[in-house]
CSV table of C-alpha atoms in Angstrom, one decimal:
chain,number,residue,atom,x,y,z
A,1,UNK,CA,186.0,14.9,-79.4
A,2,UNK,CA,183.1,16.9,-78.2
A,3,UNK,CA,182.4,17.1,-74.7
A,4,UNK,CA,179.4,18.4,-72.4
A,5,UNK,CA,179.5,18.6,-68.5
A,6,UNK,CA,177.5,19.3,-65.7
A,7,UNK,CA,178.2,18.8,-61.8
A,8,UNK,CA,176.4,16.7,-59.8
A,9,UNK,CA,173.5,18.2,-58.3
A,10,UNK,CA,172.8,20.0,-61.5
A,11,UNK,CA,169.8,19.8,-63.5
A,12,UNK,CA,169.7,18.6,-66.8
A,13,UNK,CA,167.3,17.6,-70.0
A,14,UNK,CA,167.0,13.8,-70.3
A,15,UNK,CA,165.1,13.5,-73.1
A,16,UNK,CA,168.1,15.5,-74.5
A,17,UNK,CA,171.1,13.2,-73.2
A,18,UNK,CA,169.1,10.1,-74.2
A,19,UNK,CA,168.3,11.0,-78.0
A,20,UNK,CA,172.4,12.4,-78.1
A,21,UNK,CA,172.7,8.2,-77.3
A,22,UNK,CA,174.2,8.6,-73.6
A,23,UNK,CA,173.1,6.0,-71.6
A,24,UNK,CA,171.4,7.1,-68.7
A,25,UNK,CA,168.9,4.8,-66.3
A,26,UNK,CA,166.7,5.6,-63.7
A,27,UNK,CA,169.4,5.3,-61.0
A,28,UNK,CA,171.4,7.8,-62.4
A,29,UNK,CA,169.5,10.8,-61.3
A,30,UNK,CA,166.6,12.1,-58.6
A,31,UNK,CA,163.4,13.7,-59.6
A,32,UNK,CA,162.8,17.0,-58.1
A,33,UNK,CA,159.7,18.7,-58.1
A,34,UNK,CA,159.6,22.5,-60.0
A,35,UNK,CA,158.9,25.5,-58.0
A,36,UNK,CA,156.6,28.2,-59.4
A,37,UNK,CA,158.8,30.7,-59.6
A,38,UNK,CA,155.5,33.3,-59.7
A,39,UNK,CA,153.8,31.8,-56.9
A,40,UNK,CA,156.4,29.9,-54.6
A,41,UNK,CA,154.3,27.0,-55.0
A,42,UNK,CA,155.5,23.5,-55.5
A,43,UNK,CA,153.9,22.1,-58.8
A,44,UNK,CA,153.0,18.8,-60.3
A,45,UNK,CA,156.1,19.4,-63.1
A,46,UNK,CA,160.0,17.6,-62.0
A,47,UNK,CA,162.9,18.0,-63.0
A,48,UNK,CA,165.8,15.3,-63.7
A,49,UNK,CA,169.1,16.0,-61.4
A,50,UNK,CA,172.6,14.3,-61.5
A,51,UNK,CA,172.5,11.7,-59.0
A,52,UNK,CA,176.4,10.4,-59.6
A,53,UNK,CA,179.7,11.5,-60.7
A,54,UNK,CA,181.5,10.1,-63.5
A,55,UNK,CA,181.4,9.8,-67.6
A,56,UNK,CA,179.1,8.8,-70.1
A,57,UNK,CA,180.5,8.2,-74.1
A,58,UNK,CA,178.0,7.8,-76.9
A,59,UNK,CA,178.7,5.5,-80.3
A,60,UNK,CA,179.8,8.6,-81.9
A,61,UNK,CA,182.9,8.6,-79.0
A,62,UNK,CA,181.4,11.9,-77.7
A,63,UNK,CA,181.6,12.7,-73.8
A,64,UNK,CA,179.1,13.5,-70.9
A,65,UNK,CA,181.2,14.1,-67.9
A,66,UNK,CA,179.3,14.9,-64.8
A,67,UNK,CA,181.7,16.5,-62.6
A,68,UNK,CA,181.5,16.6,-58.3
A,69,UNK,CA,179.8,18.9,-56.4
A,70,UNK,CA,181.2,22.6,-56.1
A,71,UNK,CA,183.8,21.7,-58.6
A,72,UNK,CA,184.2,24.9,-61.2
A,73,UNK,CA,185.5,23.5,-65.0
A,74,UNK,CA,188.5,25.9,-66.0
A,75,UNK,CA,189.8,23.2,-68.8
A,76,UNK,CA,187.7,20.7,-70.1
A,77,UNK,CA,190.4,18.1,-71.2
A,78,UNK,CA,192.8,18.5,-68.0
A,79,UNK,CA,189.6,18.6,-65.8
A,80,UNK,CA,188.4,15.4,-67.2
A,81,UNK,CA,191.4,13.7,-66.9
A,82,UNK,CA,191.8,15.1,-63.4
A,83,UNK,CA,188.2,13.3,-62.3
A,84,UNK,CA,189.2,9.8,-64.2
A,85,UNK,CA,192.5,10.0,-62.0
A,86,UNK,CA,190.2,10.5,-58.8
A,87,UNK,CA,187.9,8.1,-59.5
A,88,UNK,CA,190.8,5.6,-60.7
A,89,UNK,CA,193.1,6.3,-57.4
A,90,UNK,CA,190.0,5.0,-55.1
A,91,UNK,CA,189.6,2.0,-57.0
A,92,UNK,CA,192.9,1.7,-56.9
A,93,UNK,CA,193.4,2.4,-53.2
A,94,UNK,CA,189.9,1.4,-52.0
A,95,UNK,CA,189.5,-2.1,-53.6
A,96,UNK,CA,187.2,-3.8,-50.8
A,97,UNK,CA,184.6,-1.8,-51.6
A,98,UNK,CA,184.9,-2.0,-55.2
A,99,UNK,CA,184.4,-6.0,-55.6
A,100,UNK,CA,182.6,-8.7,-54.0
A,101,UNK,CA,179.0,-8.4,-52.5
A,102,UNK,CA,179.5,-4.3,-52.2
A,103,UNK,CA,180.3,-4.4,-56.7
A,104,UNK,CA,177.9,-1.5,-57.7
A,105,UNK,CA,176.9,0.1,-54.9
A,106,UNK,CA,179.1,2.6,-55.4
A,107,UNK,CA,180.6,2.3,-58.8
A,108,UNK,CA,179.3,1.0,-62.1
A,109,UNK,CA,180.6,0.9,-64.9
A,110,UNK,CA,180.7,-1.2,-68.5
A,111,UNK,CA,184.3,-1.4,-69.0
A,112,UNK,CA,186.3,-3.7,-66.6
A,113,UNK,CA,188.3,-0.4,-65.4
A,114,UNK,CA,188.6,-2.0,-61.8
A,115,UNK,CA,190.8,-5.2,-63.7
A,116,UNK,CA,192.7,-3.2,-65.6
A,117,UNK,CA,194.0,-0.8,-62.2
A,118,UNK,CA,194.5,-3.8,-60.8
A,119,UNK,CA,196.8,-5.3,-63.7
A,120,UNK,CA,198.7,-2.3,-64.5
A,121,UNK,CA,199.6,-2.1,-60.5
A,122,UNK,CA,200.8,-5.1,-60.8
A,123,UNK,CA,203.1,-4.3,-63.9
A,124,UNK,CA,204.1,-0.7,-62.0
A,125,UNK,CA,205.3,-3.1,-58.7
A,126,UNK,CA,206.7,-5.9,-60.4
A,127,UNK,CA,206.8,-5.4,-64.6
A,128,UNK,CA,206.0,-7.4,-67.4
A,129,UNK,CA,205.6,-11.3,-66.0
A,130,UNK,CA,207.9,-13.5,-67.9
A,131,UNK,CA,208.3,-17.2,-67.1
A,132,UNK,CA,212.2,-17.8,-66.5
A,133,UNK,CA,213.1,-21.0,-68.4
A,134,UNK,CA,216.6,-23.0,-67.6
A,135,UNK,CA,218.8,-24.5,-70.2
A,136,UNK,CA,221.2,-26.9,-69.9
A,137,UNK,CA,223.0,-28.4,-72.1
A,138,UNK,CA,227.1,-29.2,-72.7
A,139,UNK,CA,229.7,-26.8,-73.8
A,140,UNK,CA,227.3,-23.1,-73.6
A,141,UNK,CA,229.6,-21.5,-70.6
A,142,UNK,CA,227.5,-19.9,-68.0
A,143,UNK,CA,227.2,-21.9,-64.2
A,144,UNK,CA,227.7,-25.7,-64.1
A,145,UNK,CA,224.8,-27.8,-62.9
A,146,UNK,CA,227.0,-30.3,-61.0
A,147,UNK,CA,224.0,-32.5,-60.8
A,148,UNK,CA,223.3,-32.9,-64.4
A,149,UNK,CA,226.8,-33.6,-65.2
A,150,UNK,CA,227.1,-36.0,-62.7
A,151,UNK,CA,224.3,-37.6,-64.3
A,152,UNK,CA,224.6,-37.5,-67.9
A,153,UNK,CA,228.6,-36.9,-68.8
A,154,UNK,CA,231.3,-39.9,-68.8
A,155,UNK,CA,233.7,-40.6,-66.6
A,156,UNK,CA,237.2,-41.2,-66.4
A,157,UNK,CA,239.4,-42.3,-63.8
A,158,UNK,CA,243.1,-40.8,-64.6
A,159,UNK,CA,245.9,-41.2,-61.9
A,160,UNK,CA,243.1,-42.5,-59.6
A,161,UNK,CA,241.2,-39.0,-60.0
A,162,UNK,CA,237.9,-39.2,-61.4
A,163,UNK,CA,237.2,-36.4,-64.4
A,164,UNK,CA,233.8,-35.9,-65.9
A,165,UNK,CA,233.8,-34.7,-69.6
A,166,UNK,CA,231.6,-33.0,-71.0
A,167,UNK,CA,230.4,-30.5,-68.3
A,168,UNK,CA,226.6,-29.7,-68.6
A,169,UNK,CA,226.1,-25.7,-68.0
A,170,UNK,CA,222.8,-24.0,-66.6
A,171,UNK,CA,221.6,-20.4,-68.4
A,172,UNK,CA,218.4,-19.2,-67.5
A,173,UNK,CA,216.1,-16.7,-69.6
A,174,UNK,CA,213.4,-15.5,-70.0
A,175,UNK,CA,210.5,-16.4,-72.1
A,176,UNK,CA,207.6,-14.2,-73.8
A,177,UNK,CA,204.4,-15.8,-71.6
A,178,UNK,CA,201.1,-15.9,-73.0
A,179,UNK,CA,200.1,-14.4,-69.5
A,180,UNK,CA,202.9,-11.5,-70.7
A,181,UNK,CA,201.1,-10.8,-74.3
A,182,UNK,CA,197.8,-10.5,-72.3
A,183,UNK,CA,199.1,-8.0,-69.9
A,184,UNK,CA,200.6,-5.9,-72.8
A,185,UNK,CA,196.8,-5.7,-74.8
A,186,UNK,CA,195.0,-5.2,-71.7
A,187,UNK,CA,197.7,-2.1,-70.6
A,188,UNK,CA,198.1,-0.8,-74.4
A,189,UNK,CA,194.0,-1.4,-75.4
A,190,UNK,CA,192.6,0.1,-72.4
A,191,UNK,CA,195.0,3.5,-72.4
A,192,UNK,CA,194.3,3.5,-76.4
A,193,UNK,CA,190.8,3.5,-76.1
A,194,UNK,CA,190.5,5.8,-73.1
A,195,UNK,CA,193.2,8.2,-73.8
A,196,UNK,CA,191.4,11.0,-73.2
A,197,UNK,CA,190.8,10.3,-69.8
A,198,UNK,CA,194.1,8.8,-69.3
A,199,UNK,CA,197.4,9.7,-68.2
A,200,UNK,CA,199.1,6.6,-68.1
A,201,UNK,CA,202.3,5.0,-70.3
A,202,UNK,CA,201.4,2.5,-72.8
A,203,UNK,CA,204.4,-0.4,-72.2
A,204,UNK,CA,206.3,-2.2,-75.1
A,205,UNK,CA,205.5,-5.0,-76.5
A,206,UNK,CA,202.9,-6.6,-79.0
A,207,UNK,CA,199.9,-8.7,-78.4
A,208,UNK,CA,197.5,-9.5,-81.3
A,209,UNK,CA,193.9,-8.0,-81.9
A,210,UNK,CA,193.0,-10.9,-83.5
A,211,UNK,CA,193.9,-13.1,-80.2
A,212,UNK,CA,193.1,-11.0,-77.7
A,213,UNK,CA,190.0,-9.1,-78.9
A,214,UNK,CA,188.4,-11.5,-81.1
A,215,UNK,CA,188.9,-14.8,-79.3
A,216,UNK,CA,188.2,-14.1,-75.9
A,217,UNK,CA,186.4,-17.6,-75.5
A,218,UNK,CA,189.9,-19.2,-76.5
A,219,UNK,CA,191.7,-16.6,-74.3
A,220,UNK,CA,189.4,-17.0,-71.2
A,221,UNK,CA,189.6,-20.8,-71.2
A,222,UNK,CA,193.6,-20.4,-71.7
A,223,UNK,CA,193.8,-18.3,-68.7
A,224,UNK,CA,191.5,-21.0,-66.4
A,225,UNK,CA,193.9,-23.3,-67.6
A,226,UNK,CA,196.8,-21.7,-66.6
A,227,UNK,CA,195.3,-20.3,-63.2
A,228,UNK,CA,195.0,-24.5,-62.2
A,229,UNK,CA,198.6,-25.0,-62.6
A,230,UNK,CA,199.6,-21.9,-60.4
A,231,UNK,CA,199.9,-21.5,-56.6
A,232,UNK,CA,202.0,-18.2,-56.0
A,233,UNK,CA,198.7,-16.2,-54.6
A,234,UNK,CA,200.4,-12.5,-56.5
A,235,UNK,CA,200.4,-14.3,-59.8
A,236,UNK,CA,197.0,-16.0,-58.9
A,237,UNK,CA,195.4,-12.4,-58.2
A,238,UNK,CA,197.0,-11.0,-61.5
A,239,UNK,CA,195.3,-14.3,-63.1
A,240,UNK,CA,192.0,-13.4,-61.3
A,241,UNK,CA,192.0,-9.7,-63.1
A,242,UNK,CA,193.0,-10.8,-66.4
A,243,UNK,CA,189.8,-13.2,-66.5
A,244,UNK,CA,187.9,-10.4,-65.3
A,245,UNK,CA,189.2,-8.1,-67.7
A,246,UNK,CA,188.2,-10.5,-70.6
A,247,UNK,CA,184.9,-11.4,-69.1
A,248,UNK,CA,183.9,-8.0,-69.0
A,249,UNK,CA,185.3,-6.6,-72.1
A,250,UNK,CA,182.8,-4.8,-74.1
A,251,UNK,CA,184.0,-3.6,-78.0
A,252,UNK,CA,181.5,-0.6,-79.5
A,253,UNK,CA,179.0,1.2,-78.8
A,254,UNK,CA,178.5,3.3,-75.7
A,255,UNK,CA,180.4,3.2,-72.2
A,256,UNK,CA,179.9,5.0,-69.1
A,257,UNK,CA,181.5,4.9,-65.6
A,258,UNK,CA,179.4,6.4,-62.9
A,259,UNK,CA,180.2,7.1,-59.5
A,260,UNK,CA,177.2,6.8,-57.1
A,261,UNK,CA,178.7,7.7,-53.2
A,262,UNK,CA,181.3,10.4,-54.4
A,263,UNK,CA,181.0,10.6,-51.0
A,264,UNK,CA,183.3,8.1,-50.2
A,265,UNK,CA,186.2,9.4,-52.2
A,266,UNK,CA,185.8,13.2,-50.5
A,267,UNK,CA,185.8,11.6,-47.1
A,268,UNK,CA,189.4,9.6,-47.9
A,269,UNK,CA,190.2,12.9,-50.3
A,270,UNK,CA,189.9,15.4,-47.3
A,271,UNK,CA,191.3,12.9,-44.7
A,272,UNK,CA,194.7,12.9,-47.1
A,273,UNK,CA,194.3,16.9,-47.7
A,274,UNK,CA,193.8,17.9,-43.9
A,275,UNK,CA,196.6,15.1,-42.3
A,276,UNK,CA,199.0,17.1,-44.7
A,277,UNK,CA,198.2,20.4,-43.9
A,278,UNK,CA,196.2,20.9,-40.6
A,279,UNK,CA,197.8,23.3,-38.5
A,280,UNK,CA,195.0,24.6,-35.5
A,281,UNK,CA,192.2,25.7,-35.0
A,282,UNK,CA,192.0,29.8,-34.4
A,283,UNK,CA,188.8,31.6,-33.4
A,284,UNK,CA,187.5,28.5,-33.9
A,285,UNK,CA,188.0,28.0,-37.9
A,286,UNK,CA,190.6,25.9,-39.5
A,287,UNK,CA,194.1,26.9,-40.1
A,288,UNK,CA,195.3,25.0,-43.2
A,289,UNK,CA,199.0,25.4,-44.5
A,290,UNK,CA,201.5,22.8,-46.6
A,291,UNK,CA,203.4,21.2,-43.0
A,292,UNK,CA,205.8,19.1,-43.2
A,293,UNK,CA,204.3,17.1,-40.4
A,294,UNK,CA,201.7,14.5,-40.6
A,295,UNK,CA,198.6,15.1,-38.4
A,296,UNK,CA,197.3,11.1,-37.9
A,297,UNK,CA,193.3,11.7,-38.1
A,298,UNK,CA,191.8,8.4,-37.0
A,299,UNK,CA,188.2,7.1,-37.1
A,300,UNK,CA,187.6,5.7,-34.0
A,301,UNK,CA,184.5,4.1,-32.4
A,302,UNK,CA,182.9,5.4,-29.6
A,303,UNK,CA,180.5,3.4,-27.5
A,304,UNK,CA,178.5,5.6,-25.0
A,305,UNK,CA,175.6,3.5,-24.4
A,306,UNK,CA,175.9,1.1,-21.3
A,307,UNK,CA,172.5,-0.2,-22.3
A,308,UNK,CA,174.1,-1.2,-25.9
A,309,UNK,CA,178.1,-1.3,-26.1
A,310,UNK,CA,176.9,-2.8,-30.1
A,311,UNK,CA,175.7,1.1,-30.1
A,312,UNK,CA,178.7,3.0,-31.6
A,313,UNK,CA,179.2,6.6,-33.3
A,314,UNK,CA,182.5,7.6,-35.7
A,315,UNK,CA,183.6,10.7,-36.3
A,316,UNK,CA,184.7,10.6,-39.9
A,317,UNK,CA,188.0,12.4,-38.3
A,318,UNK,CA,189.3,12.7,-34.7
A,319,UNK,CA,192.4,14.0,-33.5
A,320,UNK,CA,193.3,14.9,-29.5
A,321,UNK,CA,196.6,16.8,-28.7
A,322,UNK,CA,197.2,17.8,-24.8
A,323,UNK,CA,194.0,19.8,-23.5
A,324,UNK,CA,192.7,19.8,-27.4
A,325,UNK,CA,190.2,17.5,-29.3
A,326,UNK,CA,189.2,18.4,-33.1
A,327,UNK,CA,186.1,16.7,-34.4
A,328,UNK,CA,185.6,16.9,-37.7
A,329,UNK,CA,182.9,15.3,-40.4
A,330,UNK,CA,183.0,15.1,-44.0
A,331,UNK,CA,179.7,16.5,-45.6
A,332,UNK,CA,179.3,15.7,-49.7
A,333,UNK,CA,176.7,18.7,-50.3
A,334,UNK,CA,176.8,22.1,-51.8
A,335,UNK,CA,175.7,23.9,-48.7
A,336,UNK,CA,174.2,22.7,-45.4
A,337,UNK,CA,170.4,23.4,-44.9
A,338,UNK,CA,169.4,23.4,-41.0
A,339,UNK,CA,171.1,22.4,-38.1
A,340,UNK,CA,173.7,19.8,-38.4
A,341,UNK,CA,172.2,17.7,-35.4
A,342,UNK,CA,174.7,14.8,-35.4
A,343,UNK,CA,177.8,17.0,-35.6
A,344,UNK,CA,176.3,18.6,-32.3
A,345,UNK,CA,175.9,15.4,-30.5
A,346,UNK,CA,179.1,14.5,-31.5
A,347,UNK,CA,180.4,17.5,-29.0
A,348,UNK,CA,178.0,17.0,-26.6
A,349,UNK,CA,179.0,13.6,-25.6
A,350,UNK,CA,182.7,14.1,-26.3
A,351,UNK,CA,183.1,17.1,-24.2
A,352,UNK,CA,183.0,15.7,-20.9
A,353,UNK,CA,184.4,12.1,-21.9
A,354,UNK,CA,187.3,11.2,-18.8
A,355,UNK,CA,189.3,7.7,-18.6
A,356,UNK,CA,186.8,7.1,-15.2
A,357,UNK,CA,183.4,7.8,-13.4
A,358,UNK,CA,185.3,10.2,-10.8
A,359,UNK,CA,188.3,11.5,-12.9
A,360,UNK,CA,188.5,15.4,-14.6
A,361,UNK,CA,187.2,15.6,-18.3
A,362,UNK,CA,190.6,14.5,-20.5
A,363,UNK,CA,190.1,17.9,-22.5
A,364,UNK,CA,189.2,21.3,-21.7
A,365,UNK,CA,188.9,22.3,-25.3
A,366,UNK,CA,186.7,20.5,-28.0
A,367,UNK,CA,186.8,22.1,-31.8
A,368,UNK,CA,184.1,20.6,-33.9
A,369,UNK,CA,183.8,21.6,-38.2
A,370,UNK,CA,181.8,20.4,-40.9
A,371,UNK,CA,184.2,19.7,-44.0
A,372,UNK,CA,182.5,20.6,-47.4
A,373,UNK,CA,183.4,20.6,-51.0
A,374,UNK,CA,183.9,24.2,-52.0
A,375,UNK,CA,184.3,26.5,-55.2
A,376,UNK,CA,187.3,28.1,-53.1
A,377,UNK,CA,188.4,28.2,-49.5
A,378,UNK,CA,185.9,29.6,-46.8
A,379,UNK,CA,184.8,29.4,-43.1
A,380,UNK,CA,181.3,30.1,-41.7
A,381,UNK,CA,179.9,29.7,-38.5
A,382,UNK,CA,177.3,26.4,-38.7
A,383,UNK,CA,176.3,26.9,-35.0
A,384,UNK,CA,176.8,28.4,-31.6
A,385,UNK,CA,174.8,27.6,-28.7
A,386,UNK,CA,172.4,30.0,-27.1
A,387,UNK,CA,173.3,30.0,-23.4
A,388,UNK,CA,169.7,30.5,-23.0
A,389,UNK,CA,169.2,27.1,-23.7
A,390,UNK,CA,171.9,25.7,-22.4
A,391,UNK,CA,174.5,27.9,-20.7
A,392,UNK,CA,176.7,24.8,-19.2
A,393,UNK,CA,177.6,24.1,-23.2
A,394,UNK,CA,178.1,27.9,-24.1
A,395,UNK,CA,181.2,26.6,-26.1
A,396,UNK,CA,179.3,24.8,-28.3
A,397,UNK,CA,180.6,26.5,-31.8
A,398,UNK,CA,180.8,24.3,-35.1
A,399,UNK,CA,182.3,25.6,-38.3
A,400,UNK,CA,181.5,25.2,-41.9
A,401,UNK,CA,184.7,24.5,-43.7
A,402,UNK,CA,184.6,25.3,-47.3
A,403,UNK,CA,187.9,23.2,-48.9
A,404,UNK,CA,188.5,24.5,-52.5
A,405,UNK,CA,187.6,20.9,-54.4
A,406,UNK,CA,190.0,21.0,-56.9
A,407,UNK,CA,192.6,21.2,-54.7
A,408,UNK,CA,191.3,18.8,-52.1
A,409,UNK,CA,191.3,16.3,-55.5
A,410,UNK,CA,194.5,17.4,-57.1
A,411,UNK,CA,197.1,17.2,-53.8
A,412,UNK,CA,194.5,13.4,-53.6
A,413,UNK,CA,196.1,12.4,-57.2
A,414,UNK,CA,199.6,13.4,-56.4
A,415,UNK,CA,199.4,16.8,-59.1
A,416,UNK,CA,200.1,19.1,-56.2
């Protein structure tokens, strides 16, 4: 299976990708204008740039993967796998934002992947469903249903004792559901088709092609069926995903799954990343080591406008400890251009804050960092203020922080 990648942010050929058969629309990428390389001048030419992260897969099964920012391919198969796991643990762990009036603003894609998570999570927590079926009948051992044999059995009154005969006995077991066979396609189709990208178990069991795959009408209306008769709100939600899945079941041709706020998985990536191994802050840069402690960043709102309390800013991560507060922001970009101006007024109005009008400031020492997605580890001073301008906030100093991506994403999935 041949493969070509790129990083988002990169530019690429689109006339290229689109004769190849990849399916690529307009929301998929920016257009950039060229620079004269001669002159310095901006011309009237553009140029088409990645706009998401994710995968695109012709007819002829071969791959496009468009990888995240700052993120260095060393091995094409394990890295691809590695970005399908990212992608797949957000949807997985993020579902709110994946369904419901906020479905495709940050994920699209033409497979029901966000069904199938949901399903197979479902058969990780509790297994295979199975409907448990009693039996009872006369003479098969097992637990006597005292009711039924009251019921049904005769009776005989010896020595003015009565005696039932025969004894009716309850066995339960467990019968093959049609909800079961549709689990086991959906599970053992999807991992099949995909198993390039995935590093999943198939389960055992059968379920029929020519039920599942080519009668989805039949199988949808089955599963409506069944979802009337059932109240239990777990099985209801694994219902709910099966009719997804089915719905949304596309067979041939091409497929893609693109992710358009990467973004969003960096931010929950790095919170996971620094809460397991923040340390301090010395000389004013991160300190990052495995601890065995858990550092609890939080997101809180902060409401400094008495003319507005609606008015609110949020620090992507906050943490305060004694004298010490750490305010730190997640940026998705290669490199920062200009001065980060919100990162700055973050410090400004955080510096001073105290519980009341006439109490002492709560800290004496504020740490602020920009968190970016990185080739390798690496610190850089973003800003320091010029006491000329201000020299009451001469301990204004923010800090890039370069975190090395593919470990950030790795220690995210678990492989570290």
């Amino acid at each position: 299976m041949s493969l070509k990648y790129y990083n988002e942010g990169d530019i690429f050929k689109k006339s290229e990708l689109v004769e190849m058969g990849f399916d690529i629309i307009e929301r998929d990428y920016r257009k950039r204008n060229k620079e004269n390389v001669n002159s310095g001048e901006v011309t009237a030419d553009f140029e088409y740039v990645f706009d998401f992260s994710g995968f695109l897969i012709n007819d002829s099964s071969e791959i496009c993967a468009v990888f995240p920012i700052n993120f260095k391919v060393y091995n094409e198969h394990s890295d691809t796998k590695l970005l399908f796991n990212v992608i797949s643990k957000h949807l997985q762990l993020r579902p709110e934002i994946y369904f419901g009036s906020e479905y495709g603003k940050h994920y699209k894609s033409n497979y029901p992947f966000a069904a199938f998570f949901e399903i197979y999570n479902y058969y990780e927590e509790y297994g295979l469903y199975f409907e448990e079926k009693k039996l009872i009948k006369p003479n098969i051992g097992g637990k006597i249903n005292w009711k039924e044999t009251i019921r049904k059995s005769d009776k005989y009154l010896i020595n003015n004792q009565l005696y039932f005969f025969p004894f009716y006995y309850e066995k339960s077991y467990q019968n093959i559901a049609f909800l079961t066979e549709a689990m086991i396609f959906v599970i053992n189709h999807t991992i099949d088709k995909f198993n390039f990208m995935l590093d999943m178990p198939k389960v055992d069991g059968f379920a029929s092609d020519e039920i599942f795959l080519n009668n989805r009408e039949g199988v949808l209306e089955k599963l409506y069926s069944i979802r009337q008769e059932t109240f239990k709100d777990i099985l209801i939600n694994l219902i709910d995903n099966l009719i997804n899945y089915f719905s949304n079941l596309k067979e041939g041709g091409t497929y893609y799954l693109k992710h358009y706020t990467f973004s969003s998985i960096w931010e929950d990536a790095v919170k996971f990343y620094l809460e397991n191994h923040f340390k301090e802050v010395k000389d004013g840069k991160l300190k990052l080591e495995s601890t065995n402690t858990i550092t609890k960043f939080e997101k809180p709102a902060f409401r400094p406008n008495i003319a507005n309390n609606n008015h609110f800013f949020s620090p992507d991560y906050y943490f305060s400890s004694g004298e010490n507060q750490f305010i730190f922001d997640a940026k998705y970009k290669r490199e920062v251009n200009g001065m980060d101006y919100k990162q700055i007024s973050y410090f400004l109005f955080l510096k001073n804050k105290r519980e009341n009008l006439n109490d002492l400031p709560i800290y004496s020492f504020t740490h602020s960092a920009l968190i970016l997605p990185g080739v390798k580890r690496d610190s850089k001073l973003h800003f320091k203020m010029d006491p000329i301008f201000n020299n009451e906030n001469d301990d204004l100093v923010i800090y890039e922080e370069y975190l090395d991506i593919r470990e950030v994403l790795k220690f995210y999935t678990g492989l570290t």
